[in-house]
PDB file of C-alpha atoms in Angstrom:
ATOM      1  CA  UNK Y   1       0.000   0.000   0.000  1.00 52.00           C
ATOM      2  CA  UNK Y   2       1.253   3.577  -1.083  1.00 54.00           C
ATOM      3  CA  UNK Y   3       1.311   5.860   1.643  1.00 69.00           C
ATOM      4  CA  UNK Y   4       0.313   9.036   1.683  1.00 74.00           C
ATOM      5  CA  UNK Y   5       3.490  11.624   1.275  1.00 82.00           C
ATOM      6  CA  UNK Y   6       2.911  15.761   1.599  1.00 85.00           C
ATOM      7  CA  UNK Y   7       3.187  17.750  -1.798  1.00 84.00           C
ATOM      8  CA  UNK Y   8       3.546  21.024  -2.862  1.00 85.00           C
ATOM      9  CA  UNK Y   9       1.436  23.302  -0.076  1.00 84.00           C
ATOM     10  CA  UNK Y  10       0.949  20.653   2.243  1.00 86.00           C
ATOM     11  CA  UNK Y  11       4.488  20.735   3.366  1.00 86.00           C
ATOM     12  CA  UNK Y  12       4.607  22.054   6.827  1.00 87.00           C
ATOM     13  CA  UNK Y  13       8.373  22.829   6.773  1.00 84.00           C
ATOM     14  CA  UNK Y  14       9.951  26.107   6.475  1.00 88.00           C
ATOM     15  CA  UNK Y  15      13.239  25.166   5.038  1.00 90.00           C
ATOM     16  CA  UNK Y  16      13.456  21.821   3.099  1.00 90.00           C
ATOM     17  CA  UNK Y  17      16.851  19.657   1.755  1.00 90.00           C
ATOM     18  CA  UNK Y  18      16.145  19.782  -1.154  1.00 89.00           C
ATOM     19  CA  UNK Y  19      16.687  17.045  -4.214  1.00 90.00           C
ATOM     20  CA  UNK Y  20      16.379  17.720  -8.113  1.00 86.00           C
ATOM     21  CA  UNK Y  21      14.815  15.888 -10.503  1.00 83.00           C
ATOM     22  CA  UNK Y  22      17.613  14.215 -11.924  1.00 86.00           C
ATOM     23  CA  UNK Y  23      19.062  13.472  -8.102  1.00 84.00           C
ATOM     24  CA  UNK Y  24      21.377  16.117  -7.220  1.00 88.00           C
ATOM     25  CA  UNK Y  25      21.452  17.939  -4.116  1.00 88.00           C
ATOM     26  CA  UNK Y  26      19.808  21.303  -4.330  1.00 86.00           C
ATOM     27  CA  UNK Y  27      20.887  21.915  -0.772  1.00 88.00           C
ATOM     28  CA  UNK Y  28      18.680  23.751   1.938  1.00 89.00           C
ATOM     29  CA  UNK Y  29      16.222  26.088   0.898  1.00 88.00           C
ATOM     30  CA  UNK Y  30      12.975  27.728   2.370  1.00 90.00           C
ATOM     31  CA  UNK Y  31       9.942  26.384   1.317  1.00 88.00           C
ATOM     32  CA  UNK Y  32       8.911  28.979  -1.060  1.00 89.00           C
ATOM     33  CA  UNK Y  33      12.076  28.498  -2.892  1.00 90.00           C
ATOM     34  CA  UNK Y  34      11.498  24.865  -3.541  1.00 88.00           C
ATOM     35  CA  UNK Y  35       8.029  25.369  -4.535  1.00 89.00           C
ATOM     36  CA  UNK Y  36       9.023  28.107  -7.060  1.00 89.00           C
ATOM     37  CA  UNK Y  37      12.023  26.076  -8.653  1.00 88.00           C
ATOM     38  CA  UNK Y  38       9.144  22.272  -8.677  1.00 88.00           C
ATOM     39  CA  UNK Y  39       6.752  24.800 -10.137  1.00 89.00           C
ATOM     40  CA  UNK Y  40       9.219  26.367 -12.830  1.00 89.00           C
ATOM     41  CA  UNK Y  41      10.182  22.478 -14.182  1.00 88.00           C
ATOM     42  CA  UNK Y  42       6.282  22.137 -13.957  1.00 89.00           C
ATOM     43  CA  UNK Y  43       7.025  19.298 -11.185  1.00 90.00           C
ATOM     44  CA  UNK Y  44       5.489  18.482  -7.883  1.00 89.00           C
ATOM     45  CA  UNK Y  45       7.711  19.033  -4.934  1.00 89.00           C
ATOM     46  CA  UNK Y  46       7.372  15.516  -2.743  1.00 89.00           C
ATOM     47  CA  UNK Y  47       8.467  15.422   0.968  1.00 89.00           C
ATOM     48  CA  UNK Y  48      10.404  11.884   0.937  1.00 86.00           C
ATOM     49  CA  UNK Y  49      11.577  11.756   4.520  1.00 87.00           C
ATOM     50  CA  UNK Y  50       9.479  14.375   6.695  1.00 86.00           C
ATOM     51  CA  UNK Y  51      11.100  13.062  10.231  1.00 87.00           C
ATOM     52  CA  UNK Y  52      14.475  14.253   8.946  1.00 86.00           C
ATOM     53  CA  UNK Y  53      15.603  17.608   9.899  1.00 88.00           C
ATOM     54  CA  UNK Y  54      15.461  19.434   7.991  1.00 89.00           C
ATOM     55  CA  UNK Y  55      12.798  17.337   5.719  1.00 90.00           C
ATOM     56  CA  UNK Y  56      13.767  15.652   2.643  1.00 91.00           C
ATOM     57  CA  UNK Y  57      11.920  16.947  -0.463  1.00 90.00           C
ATOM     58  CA  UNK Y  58      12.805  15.693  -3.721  1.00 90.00           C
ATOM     59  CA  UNK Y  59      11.038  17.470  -7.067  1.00 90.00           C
ATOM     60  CA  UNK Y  60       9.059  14.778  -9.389  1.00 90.00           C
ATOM     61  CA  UNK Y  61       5.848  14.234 -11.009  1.00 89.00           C
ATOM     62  CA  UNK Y  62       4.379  12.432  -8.329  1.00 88.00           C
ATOM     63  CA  UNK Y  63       1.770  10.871 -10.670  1.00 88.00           C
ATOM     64  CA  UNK Y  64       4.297   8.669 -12.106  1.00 89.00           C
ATOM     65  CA  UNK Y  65       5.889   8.287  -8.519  1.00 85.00           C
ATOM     66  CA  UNK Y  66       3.048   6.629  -7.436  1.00 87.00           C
ATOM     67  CA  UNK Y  67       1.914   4.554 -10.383  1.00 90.00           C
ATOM     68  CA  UNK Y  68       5.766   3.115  -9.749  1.00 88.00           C
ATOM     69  CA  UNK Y  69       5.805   2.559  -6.326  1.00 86.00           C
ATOM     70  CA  UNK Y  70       2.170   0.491  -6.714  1.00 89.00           C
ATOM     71  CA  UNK Y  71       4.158  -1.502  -9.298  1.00 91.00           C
ATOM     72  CA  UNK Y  72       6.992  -2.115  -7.229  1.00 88.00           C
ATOM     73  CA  UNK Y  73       4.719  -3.390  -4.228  1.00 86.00           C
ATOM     74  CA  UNK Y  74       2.876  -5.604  -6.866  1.00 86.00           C
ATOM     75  CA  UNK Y  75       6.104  -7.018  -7.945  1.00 83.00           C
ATOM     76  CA  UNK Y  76       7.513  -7.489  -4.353  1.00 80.00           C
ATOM     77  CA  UNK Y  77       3.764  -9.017  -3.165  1.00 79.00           C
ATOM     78  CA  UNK Y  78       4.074 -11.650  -6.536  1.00 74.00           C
ATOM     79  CA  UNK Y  79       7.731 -12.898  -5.025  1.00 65.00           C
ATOM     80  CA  UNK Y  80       6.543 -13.455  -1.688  1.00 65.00           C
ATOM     81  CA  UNK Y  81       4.269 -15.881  -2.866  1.00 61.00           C
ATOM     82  CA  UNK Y  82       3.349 -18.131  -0.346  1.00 63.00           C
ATOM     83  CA  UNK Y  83       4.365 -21.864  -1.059  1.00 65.00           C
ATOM     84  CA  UNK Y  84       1.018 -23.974  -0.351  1.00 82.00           C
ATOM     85  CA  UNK Y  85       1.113 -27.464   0.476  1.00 87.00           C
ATOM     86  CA  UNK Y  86      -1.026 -29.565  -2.080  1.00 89.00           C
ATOM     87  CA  UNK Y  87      -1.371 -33.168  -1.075  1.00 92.00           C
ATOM     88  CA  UNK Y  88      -1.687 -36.011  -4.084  1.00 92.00           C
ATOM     89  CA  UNK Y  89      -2.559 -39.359  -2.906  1.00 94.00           C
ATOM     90  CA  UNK Y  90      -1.476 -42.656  -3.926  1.00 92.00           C
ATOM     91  CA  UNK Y  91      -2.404 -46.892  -3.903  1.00 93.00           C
ATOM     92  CA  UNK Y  92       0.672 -49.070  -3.758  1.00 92.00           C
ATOM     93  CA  UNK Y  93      -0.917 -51.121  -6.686  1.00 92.00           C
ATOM     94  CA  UNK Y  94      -1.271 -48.117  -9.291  1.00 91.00           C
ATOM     95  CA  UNK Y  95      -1.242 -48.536 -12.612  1.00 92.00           C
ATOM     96  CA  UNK Y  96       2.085 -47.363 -14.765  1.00 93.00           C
ATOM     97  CA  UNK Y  97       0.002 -44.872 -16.742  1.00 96.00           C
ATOM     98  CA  UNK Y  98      -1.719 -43.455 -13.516  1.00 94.00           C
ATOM     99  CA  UNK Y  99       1.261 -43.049 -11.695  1.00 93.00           C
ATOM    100  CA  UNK Y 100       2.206 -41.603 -15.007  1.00 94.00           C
ATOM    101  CA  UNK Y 101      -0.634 -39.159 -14.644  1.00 95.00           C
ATOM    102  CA  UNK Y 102       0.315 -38.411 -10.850  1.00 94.00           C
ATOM    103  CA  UNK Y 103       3.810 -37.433 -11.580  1.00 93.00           C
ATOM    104  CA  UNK Y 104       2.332 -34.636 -13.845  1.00 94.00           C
ATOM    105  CA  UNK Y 105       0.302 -33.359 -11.188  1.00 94.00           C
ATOM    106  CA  UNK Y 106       2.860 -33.466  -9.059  1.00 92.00           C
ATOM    107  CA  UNK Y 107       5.326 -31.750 -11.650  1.00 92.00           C
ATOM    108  CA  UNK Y 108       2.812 -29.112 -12.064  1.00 91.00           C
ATOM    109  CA  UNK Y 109       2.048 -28.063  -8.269  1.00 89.00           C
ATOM    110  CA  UNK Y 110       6.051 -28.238  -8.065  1.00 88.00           C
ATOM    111  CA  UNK Y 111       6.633 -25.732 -11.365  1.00 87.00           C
ATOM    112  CA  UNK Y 112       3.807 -23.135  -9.478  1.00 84.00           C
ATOM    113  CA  UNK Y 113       6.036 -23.175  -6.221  1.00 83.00           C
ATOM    114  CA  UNK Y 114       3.539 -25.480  -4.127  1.00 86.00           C
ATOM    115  CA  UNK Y 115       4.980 -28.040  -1.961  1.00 89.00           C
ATOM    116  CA  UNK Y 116       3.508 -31.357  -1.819  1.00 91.00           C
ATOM    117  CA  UNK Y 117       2.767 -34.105   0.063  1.00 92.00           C
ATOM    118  CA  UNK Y 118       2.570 -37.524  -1.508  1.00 93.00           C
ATOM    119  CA  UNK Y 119       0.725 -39.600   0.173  1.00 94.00           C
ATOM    120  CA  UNK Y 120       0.549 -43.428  -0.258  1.00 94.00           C
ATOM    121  CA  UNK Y 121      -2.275 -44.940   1.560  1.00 94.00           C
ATOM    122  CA  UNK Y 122      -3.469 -48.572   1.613  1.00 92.00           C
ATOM    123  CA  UNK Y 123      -6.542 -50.654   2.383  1.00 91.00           C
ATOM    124  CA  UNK Y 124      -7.442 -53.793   3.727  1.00 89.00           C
ATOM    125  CA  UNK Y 125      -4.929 -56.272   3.708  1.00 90.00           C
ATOM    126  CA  UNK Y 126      -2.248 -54.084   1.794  1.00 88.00           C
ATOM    127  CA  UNK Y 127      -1.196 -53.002   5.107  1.00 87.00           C
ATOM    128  CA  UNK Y 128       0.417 -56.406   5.061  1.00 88.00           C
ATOM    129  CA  UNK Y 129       3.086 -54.970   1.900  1.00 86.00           C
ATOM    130  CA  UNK Y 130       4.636 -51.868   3.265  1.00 88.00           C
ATOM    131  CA  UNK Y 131       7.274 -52.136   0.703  1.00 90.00           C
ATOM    132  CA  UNK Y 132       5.280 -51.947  -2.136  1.00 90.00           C
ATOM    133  CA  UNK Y 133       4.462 -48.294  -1.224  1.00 90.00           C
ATOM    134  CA  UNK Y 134       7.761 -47.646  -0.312  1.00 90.00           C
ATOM    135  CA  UNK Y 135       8.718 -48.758  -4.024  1.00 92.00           C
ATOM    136  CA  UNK Y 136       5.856 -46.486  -5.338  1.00 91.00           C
ATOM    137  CA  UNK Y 137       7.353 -43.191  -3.486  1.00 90.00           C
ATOM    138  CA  UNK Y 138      10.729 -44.095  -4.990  1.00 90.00           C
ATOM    139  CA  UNK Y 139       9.585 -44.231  -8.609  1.00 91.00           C
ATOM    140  CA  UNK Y 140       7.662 -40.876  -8.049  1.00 91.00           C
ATOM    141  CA  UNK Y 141      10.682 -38.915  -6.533  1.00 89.00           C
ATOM    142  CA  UNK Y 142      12.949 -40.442  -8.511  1.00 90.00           C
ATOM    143  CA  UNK Y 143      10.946 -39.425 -11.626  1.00 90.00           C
ATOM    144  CA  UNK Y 144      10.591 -35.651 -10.105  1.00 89.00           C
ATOM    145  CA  UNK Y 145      14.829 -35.355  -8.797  1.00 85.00           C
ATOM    146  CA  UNK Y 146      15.170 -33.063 -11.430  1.00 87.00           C
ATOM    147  CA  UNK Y 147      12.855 -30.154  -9.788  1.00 88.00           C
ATOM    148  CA  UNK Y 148      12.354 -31.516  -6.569  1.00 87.00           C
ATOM    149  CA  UNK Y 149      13.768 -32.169  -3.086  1.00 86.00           C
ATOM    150  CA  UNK Y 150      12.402 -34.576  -0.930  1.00 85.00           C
ATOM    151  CA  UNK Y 151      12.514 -34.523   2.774  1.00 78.00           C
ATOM    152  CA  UNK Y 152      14.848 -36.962   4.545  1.00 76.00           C
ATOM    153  CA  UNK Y 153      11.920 -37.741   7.270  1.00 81.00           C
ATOM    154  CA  UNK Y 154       9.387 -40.458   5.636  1.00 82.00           C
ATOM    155  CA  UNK Y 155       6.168 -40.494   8.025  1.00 86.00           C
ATOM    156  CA  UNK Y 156       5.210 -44.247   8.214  1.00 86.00           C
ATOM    157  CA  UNK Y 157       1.402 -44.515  10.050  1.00 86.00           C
ATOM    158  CA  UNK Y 158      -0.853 -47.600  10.641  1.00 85.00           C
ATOM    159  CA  UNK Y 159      -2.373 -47.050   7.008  1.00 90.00           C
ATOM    160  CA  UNK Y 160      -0.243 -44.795   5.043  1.00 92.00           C
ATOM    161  CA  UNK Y 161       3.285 -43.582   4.074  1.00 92.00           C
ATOM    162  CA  UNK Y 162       3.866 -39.785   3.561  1.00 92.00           C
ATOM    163  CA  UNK Y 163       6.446 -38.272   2.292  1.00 91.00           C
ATOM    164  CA  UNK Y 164       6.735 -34.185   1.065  1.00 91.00           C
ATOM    165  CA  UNK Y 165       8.466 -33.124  -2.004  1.00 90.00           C
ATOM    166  CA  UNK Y 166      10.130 -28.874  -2.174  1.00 88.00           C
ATOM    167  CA  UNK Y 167      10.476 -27.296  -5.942  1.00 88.00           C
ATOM    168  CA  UNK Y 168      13.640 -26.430  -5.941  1.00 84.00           C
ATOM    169  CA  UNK Y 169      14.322 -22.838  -6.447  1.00 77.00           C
ATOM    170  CA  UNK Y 170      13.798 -21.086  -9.915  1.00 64.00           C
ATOM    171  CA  UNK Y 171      16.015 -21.348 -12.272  1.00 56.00           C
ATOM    172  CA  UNK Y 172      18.301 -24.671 -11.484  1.00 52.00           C
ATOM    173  CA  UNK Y 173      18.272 -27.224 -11.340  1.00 50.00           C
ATOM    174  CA  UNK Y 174      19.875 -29.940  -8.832  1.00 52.00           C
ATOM    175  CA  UNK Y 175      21.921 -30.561 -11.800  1.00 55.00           C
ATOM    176  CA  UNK Y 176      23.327 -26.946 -12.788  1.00 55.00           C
ATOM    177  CA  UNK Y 177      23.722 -26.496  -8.836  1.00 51.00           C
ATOM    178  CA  UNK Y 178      26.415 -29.486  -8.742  1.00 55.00           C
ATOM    179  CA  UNK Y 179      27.659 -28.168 -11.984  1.00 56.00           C
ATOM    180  CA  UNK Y 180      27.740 -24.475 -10.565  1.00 52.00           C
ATOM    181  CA  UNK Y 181      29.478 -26.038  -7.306  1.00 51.00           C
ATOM    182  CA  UNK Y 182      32.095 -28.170  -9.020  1.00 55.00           C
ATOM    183  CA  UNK Y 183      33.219 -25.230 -11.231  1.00 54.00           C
ATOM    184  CA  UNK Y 184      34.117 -23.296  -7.855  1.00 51.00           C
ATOM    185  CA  UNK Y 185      36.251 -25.837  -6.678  1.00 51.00           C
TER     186      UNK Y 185
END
């Protein structure tokens, strides 16, 4: 959210630092002198830090200041986005092609920056065949290495092994990491 900054005759200040358009230092001038030179460059004169002393003012078309600084926050708020943890759940007798289908799904909730939990649960007398789940969670990770990381701790309950996969940051892979490390050495 943009706050609210003082312009032109709402600055309370008798003598201002004052800042050009193009950065430099204008030094310290009375108010009236800032507001005549913002007003001759047919700028707004913006007070940037009031709790300074004297106050920062900087001259600008504070229009376009604030249609950038909304972008900015948009930007910033898009990069903090929040990584939700999806769950996709599994049998330990699937099918190739629908654990096929699963490791797309999974793929995809990675690629949007989701983590998720992979879940293989079993019924009836499956519980009987732990391994078999265990073998189904190693073809799924080992199908999403590439842009995943898995965490070390496997959750093992009376029906059901869990497990949850992290995308691994944009941009590299595990891969170009190793390759990235082994160059510095």
């Amino acid at each position: 959210m943009v706050k609210e900054l003082r312009i032109n005759r709402r600055i309370r200040a008798r003598e201002v630092r004052l800042i050009g358009d193009k950065g430099e230092q204008l030094g310290i001038l009375p108010l009236e002198g800032a507001l005549q030179i913002a007003w001759e460059r047919d700028l707004d004169l913006v007070e940037v830090a009031p709790t300074a002393m004297p106050p920062v003012c900087r001259i600008l078309d504070y229009g376009k200041y604030k249609y950038e600084q909304t972008r900015k926050e948009k930007r910033a708020k898009r990069g903090q986005r929040v990584g939700l943890l999806k769950e996709i759940r599994l049998r330990p007798n699937i099918g190739e092609h629908d654990l096929q289908a699963k490791i797309r799904t999974t793929k995809k909730l990675l690629e949007e920056g989701s983590k998720v939990r992979v879940v293989v649960r079993f019924r009836g007398r499956e519980v009987i065949y732990p391994e078999r789940g265990r073998k189904v969670l190693q073809r799924l990770t080992g199908a999403l290495n590439e842009i995943a990381t898995t965490s070390d701790h496997v959750t093992e309950e009376q029906r059901s092994i869990a497990l949850i996969l992290y995308p691994v940051p944009t941009g590299k892979s595990k891969e170009e990491k190793s390759d990235a490390k082994d160059q510095d050495s």
